[in-house]
Short mmCIF file of C-alpha atoms in Angstrom, two decimals:
data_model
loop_
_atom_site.label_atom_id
_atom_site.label_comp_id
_atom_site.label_asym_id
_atom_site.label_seq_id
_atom_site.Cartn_x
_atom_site.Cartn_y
_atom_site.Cartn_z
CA UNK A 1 72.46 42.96 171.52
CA UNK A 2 73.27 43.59 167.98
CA UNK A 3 76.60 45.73 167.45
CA UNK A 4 78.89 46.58 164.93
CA UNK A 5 82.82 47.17 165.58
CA UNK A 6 85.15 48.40 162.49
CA UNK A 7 88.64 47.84 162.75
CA UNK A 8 91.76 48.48 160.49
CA UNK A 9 91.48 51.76 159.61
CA UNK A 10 94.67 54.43 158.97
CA UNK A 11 96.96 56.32 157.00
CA UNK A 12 97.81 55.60 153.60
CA UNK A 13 99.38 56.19 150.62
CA UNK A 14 98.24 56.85 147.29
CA UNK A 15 98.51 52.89 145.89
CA UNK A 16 98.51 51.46 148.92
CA UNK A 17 96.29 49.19 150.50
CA UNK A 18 94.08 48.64 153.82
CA UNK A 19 91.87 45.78 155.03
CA UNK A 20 88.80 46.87 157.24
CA UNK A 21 87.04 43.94 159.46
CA UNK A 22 83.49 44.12 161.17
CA UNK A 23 82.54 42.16 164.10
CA UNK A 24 79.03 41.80 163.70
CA UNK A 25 77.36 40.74 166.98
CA UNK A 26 74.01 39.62 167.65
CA UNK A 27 73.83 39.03 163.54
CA UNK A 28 73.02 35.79 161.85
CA UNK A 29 75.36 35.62 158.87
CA UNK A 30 72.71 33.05 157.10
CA UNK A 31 69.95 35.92 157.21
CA UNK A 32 70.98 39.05 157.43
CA UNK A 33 73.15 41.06 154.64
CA UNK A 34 75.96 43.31 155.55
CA UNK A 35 77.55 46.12 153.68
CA UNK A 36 80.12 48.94 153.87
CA UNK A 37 79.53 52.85 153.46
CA UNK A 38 81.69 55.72 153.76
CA UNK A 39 81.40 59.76 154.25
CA UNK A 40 83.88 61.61 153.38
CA UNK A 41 84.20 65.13 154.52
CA UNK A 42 81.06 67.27 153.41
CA UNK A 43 79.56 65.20 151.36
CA UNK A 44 76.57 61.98 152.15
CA UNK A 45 77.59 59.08 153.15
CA UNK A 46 77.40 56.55 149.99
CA UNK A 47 77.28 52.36 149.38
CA UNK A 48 80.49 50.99 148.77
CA UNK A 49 79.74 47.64 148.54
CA UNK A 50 77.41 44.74 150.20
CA UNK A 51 77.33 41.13 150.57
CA UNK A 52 74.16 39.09 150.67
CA UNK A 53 73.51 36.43 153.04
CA UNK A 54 74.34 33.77 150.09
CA UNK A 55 78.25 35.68 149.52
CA UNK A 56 76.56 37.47 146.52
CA UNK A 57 78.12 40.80 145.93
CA UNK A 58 77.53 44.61 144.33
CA UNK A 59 79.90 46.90 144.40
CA UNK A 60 79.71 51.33 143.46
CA UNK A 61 81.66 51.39 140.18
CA UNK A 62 84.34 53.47 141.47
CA UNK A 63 85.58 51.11 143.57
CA UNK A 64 84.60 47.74 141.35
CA UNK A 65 88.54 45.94 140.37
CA UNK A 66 89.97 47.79 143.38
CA UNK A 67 87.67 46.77 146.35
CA UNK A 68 87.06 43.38 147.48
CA UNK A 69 84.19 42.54 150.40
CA UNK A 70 83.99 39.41 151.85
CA UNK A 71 82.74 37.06 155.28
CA UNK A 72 83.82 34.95 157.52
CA UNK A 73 80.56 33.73 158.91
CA UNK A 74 82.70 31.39 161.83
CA UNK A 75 84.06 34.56 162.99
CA UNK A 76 81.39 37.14 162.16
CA UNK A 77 83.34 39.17 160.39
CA UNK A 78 83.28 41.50 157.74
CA UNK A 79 85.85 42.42 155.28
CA UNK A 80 86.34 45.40 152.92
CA UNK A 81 89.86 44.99 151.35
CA UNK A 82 90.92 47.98 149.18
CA UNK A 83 94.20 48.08 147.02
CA UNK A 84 95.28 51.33 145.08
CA UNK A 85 93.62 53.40 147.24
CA UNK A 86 92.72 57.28 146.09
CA UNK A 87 92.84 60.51 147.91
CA UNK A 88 89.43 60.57 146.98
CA UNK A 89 88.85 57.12 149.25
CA UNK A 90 89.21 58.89 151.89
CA UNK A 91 85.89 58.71 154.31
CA UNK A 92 85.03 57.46 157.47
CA UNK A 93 84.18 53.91 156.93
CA UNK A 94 80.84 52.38 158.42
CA UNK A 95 79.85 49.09 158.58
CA UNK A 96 76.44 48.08 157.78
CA UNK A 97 73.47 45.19 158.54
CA UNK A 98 69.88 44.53 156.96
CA UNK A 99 67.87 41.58 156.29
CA UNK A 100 68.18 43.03 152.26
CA UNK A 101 71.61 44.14 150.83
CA UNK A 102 71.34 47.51 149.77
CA UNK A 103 74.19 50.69 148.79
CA UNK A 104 71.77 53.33 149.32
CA UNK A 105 70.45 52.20 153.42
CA UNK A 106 70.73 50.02 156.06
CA UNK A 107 68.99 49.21 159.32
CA UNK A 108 71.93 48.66 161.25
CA UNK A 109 75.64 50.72 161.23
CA UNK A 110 78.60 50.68 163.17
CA UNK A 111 80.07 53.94 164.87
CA UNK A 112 82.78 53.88 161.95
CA UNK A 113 86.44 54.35 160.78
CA UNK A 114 88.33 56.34 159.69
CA UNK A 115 90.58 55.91 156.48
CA UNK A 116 93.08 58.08 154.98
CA UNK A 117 94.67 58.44 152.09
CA UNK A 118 97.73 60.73 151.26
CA UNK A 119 98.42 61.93 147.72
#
């Protein structure tokens, strides 16, 4: 069964920083690509960044020189590390799986967390 579990969401500062991970089950890391989203409160959920299977990466340009996403295929994990984090960061995080890397949709998304970020 194919799931995705986020983890490492909170409250933060203005500045500060957070590290979300993704277990991705049921996922081959050599085939599929995996991404993060977010939604913050009334608006769409957007891209924040994905990661092909080959570790290439594309990132919104709000978050580009702030947000980092990287795997761990061994462990099946996702990253999304985020430093100087915004009040306008805050969202609910999702994780997300396709056989294409994409910031606009994905076949697969986790149930989500959320991260927030105090001015």
């Amino acid at each position: 069964e194919k799931q995705l579990v986020e983890s490492g969401g909170g409250l933060v500062q203005a500045g500060g920083s957070l590290t979300l991970s993704c277990v991705a089950s049921g996922f081959d890391f050599d085939v599929y690509a995996l991404a993060w989203f977010r939604q913050a409160p009334g608006k769409e959920r957007e891209g924040v960044s994905c990661i092909s299977w080959h570790d290439g990466t594309t990132y919104r340009d709000s978050v580009k020189g702030r947000f980092t996403t990287f795997k761990d295929n061994a462990k099946s994990t996702l990253y999304l590390q985020m430093n100087d984090l915004q009040p306008e960061d805050t969202a609910i995080y999702y994780c997300a799986a396709d056989y294409r890397p994409s910031l606009y949709e994905m076949e697969y998304y986790g149930k989500g967390i959320l991260v927030t970020v105090s001015s």
